[in-house]
Short mmCIF file of N, CA and C in Angstrom, two decimals:
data_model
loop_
_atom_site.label_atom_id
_atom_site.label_comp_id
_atom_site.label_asym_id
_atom_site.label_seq_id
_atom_site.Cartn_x
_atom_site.Cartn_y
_atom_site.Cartn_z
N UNK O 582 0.82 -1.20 0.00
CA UNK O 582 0.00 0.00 0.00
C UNK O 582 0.86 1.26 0.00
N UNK O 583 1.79 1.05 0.62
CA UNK O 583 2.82 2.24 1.02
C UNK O 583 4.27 2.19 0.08
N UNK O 584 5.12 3.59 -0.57
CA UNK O 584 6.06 3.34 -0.92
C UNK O 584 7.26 2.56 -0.15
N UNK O 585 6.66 3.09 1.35
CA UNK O 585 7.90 2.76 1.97
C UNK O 585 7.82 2.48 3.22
N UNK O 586 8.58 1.46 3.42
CA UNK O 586 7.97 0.23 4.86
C UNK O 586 8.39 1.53 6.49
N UNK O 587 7.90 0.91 7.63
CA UNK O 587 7.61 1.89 8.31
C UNK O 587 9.25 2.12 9.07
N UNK O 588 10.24 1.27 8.81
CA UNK O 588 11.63 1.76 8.99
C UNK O 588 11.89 2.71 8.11
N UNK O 589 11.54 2.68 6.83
CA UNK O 589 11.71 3.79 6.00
C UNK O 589 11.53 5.57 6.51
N UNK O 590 10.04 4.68 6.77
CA UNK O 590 9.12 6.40 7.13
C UNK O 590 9.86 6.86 8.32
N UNK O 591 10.08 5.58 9.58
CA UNK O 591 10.42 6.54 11.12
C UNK O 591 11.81 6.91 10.77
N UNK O 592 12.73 6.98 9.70
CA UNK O 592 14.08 7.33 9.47
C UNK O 592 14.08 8.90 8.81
N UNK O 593 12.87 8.46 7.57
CA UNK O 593 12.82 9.92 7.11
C UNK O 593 12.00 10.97 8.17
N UNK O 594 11.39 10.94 9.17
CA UNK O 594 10.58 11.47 10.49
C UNK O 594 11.85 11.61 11.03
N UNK O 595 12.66 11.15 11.70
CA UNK O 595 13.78 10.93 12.43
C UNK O 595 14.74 12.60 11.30
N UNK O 596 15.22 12.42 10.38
CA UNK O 596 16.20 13.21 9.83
C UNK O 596 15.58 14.60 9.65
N UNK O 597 13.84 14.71 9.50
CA UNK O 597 13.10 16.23 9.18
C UNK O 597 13.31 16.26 10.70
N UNK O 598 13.11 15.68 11.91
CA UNK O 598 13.12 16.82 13.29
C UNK O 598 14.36 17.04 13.09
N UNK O 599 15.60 16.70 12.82
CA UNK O 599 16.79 16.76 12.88
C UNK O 599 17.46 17.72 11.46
N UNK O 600 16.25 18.19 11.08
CA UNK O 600 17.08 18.61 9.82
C UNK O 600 17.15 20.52 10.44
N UNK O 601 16.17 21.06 11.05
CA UNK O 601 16.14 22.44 11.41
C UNK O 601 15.12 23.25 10.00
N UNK O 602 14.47 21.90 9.42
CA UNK O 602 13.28 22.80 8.50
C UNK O 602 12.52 23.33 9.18
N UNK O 603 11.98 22.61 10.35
CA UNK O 603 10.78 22.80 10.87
C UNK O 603 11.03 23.89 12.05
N UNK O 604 10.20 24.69 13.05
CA UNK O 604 9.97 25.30 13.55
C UNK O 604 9.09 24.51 14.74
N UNK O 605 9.23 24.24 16.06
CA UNK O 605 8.10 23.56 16.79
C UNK O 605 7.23 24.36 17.55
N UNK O 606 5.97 23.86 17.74
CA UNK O 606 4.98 24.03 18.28
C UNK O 606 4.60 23.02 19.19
N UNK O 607 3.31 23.65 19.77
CA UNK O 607 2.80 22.77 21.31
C UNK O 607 1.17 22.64 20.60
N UNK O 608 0.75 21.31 21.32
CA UNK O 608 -0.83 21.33 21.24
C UNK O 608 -1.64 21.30 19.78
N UNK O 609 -0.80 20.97 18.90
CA UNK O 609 -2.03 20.58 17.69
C UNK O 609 -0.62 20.15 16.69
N UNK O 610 -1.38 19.66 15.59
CA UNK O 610 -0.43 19.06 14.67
C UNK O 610 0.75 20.40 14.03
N UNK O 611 0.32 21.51 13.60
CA UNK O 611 0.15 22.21 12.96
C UNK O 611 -0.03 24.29 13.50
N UNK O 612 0.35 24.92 13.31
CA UNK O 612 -0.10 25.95 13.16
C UNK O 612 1.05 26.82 12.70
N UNK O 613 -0.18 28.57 12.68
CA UNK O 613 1.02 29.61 12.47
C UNK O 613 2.38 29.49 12.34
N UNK O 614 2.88 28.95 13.61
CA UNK O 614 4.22 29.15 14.29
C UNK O 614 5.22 27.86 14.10
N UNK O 615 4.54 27.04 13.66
CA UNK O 615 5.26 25.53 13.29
C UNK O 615 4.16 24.26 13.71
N UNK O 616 5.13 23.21 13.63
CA UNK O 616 4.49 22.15 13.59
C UNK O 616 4.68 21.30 14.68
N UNK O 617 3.82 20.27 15.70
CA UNK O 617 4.57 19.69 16.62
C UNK O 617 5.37 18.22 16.03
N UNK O 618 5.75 17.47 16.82
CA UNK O 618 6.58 16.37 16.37
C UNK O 618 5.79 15.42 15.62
N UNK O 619 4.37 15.24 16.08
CA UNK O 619 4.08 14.75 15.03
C UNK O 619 3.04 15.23 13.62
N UNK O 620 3.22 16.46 13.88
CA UNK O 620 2.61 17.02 12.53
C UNK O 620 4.32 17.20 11.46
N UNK O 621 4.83 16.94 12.21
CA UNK O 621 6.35 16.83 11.16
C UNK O 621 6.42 15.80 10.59
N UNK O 622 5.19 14.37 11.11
CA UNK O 622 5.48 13.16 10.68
C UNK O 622 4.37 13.15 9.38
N UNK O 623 3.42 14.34 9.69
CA UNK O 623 2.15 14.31 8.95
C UNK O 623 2.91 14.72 7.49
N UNK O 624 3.53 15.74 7.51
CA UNK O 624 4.15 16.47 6.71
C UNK O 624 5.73 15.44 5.94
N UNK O 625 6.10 15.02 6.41
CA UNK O 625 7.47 14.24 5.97
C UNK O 625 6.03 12.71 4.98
N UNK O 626 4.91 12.55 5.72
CA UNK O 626 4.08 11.77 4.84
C UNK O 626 3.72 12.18 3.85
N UNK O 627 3.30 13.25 3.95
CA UNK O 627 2.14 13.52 2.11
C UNK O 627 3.46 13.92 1.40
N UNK O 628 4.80 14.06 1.81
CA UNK O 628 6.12 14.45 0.60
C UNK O 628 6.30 12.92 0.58
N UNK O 629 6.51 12.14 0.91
CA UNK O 629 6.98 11.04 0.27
C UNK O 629 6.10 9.84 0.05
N UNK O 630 4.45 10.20 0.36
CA UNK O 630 3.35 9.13 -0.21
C UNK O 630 2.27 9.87 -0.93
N UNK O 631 3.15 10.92 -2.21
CA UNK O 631 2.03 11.56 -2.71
C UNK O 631 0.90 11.10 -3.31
N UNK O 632 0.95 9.99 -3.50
CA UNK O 632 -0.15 9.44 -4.36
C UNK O 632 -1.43 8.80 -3.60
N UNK O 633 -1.19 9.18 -2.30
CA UNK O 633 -2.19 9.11 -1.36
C UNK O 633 -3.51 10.24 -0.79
N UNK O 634 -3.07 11.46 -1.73
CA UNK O 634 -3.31 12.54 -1.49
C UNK O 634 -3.37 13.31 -0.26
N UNK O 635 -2.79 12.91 0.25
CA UNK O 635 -2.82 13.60 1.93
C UNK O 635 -2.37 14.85 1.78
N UNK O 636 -2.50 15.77 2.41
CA UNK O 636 -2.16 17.62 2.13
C UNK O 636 -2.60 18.40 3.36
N UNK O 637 -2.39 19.50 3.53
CA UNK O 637 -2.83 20.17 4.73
C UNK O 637 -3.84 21.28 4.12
N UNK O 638 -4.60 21.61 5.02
CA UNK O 638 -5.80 22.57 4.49
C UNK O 638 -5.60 23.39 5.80
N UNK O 639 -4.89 24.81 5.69
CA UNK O 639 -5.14 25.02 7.17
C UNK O 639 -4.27 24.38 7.67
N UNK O 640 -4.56 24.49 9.18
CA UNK O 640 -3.91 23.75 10.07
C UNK O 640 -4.30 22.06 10.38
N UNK O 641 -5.20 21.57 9.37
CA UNK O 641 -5.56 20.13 9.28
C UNK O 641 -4.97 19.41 8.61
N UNK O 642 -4.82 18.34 8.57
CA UNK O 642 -4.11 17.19 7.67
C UNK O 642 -5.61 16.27 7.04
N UNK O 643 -5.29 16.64 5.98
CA UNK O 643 -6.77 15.70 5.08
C UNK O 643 -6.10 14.70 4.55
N UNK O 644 -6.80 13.64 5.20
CA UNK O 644 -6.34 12.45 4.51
C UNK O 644 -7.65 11.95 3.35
N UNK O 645 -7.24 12.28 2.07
CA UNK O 645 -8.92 11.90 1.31
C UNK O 645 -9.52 10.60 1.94
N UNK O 646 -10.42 10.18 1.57
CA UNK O 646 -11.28 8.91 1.71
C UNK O 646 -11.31 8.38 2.71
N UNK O 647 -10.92 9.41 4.09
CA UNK O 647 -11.01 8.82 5.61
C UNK O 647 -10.89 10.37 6.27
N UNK O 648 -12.20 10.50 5.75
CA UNK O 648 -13.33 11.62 6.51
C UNK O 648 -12.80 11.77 7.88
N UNK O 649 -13.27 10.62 8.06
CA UNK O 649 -13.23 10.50 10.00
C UNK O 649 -11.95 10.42 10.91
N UNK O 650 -11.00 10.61 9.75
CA UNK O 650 -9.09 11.03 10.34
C UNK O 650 -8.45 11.68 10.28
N UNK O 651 -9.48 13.25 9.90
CA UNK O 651 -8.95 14.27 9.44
C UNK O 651 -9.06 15.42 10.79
N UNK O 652 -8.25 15.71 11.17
CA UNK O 652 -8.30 16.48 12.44
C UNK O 652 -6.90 17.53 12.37
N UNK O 653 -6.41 18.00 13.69
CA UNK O 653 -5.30 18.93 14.27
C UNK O 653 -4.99 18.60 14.98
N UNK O 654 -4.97 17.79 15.96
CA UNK O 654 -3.80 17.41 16.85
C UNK O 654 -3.95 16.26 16.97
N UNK O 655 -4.34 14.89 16.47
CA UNK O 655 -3.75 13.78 16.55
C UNK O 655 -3.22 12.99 15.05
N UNK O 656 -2.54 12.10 15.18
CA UNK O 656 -1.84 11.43 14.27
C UNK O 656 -2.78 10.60 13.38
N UNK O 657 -3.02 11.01 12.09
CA UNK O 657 -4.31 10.06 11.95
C UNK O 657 -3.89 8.64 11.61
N UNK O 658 -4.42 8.01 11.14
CA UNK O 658 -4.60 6.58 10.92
C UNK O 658 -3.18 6.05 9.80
N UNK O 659 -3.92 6.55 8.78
CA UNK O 659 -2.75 6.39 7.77
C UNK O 659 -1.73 6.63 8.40
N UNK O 660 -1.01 7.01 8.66
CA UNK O 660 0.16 8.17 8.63
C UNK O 660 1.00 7.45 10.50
N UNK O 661 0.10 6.71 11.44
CA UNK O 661 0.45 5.65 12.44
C UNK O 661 0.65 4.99 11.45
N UNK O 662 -0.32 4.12 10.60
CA UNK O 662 -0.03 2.86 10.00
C UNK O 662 1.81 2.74 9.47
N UNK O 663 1.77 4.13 8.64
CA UNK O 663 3.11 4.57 7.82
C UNK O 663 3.99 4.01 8.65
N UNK O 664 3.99 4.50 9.81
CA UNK O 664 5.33 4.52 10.37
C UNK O 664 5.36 3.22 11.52
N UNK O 665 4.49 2.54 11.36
CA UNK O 665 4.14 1.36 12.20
C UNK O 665 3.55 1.97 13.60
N UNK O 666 3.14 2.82 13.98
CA UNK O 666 2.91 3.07 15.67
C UNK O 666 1.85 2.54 15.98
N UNK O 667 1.54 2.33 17.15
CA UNK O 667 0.70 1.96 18.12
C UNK O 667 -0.22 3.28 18.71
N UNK O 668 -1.09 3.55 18.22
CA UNK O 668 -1.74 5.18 19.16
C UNK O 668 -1.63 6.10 18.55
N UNK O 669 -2.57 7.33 18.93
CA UNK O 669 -2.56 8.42 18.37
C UNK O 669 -1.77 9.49 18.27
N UNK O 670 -0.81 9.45 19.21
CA UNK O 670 0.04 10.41 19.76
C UNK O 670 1.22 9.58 20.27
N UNK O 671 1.78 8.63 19.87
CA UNK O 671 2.99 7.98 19.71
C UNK O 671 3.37 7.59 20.86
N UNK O 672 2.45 6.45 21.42
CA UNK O 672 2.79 5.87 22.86
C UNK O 672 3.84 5.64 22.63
N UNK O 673 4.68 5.79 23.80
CA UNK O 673 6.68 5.06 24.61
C UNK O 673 6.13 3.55 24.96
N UNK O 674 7.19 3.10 25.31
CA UNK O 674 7.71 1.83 25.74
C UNK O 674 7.66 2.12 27.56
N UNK O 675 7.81 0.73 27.77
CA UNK O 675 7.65 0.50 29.22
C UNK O 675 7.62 1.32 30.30
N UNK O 676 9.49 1.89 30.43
CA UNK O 676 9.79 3.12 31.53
C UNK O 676 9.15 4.36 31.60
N UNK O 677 8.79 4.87 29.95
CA UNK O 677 7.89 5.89 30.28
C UNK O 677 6.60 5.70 30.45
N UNK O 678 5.83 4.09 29.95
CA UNK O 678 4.61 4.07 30.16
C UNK O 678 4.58 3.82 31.78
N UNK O 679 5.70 3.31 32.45
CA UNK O 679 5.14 2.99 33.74
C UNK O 679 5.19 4.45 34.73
N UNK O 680 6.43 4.91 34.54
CA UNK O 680 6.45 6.07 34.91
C UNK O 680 5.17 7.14 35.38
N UNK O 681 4.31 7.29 33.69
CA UNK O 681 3.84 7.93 33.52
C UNK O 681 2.76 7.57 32.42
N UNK O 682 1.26 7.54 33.01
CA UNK O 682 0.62 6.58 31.89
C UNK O 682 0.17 7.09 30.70
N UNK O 683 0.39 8.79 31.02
CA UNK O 683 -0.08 9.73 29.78
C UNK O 683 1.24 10.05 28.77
N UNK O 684 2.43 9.13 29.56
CA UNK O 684 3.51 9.53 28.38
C UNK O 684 3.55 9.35 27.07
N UNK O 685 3.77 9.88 26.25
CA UNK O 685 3.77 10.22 24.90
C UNK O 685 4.43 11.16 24.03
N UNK O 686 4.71 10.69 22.66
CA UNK O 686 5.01 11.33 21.85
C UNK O 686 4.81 13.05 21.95
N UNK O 687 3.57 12.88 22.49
CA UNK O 687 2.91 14.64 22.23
C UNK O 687 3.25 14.96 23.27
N UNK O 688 3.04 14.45 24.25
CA UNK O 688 3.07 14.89 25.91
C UNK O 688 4.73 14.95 26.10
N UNK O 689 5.40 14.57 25.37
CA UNK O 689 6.67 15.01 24.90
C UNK O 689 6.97 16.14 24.61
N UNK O 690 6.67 16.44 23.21
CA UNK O 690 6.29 17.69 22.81
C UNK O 690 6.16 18.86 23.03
N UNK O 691 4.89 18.74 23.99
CA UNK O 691 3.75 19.73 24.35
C UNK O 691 3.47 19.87 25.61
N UNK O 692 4.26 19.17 27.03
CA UNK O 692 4.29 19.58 28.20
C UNK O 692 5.59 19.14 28.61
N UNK O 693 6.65 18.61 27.77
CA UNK O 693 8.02 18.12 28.55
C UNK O 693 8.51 18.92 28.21
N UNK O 694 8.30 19.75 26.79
CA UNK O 694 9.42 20.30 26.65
C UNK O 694 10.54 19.82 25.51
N UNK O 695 10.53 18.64 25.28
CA UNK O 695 11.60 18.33 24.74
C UNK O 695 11.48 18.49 23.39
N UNK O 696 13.06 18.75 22.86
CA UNK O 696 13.49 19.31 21.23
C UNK O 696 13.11 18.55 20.19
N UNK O 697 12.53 18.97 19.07
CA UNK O 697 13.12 17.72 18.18
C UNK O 697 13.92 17.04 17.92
N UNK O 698 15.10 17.50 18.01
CA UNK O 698 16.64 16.49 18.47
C UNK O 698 16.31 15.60 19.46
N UNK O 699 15.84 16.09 20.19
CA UNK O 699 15.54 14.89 21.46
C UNK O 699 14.46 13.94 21.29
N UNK O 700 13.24 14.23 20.62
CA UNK O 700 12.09 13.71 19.65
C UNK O 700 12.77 12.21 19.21
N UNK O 701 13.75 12.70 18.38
CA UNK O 701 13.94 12.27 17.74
C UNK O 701 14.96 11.12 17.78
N UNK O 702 15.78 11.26 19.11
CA UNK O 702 16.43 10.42 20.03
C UNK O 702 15.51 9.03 20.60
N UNK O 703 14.90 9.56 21.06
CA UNK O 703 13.47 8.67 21.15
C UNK O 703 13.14 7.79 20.43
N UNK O 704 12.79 8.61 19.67
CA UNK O 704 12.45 7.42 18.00
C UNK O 704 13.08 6.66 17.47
N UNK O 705 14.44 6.97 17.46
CA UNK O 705 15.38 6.71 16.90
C UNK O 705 15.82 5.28 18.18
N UNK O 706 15.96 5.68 18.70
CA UNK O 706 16.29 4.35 20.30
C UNK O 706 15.24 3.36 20.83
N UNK O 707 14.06 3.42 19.92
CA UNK O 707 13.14 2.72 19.72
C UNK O 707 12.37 2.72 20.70
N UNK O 708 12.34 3.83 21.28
CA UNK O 708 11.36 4.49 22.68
C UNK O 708 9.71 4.92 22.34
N UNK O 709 9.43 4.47 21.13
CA UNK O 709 8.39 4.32 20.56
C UNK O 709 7.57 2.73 20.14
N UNK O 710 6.19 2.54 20.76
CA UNK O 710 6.41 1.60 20.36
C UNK O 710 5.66 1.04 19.25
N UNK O 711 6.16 -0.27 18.59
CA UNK O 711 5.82 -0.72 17.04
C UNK O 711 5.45 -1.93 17.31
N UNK O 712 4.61 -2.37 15.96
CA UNK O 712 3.67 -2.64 15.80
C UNK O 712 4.88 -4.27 15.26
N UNK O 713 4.39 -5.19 15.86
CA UNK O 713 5.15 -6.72 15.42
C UNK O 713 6.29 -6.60 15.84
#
C-alpha cells in the first residue's frame, strides 16, 4: 500500500526533526508558528506518499477517503499505520509508560518540553512503540 515500509518512514521522520526545517509548536499538529513532532510526521508523509493525497488545508491534515481522520492534533490513521505506531500520539515503551501513563510522543512535545533532536532520540532508540 505504502512506498515505503515503516523503517523507511520513522528514518525519514527521524532526519526532518533533525534537519532544522521545521519550527516547533505545542498542542495541535500544525499551526502559524510551526508544527509539533508529530505534525512533522504528517508532513514528511504527504512528501513522500504523494499518491495518497494527503495535504494540509489550514492547520488540518486531510487524509482523502477517511473523513473520520482528518483532524489537528492527533496522528491520523494512515500516517500511524506509515510509520508502524501503536496510538494516536505515539505511545513510549515501558519506563515511560510505567512512569507515567499519559507519556507520549505529544506529551513530549507539548508539556516536557523536549526538542526535536531529542524527539527524535526517542524514535530513533526505539522508545516508541511498534507494531510486530
Amino acid at each position: 500500500m505504502f512506498k515505503h515500509t515503516p523503517e523507511q518512514a520513522r528514518a525519514a521522520w527521524v532526519a526532518a526533526l533533525r534537519s532544522g526545517q521545521y519550527k516547533q509548536t505545542t498542542d495541535t499538529l500544525k499551526d502559524d508558528y510551526g508544527f509539533c513532532c508529530l505534525g512533522v510526521a504528517c508532513d514528511v508523509y504527504a512528501k513522500l506518499e504523494p499518491e495518497t493525497g494527503a495535504s494540509w488545508d489550514g492547520d488540518t491534515f486531510v487524509t482523502p477517503n477517511h473523513d473520520d481522520d482528518q483532524n489537528d492534533a492527533t496522528l491520523p490513521t494512515l500516517v500511524r499505520n506509515w510509520l508502524g505506531l501503536d496510538g494516536f500520539s505515539g505511545p513510549l515503551t515501558r519506563e515511560a509508560t510505567l512512569a507515567t501513563c499519559a507519556a507520549s510522543l505529544a506529551n513530549l512535545n507539548d508539556d516536557k518540553g523536549f526538542t526535536f533532536a531529542q524527539l527524535a532520540d526517542v524514535i530513533e532508540n526505539k522508545g516508541v512503540v511498534l507494531r510486530g
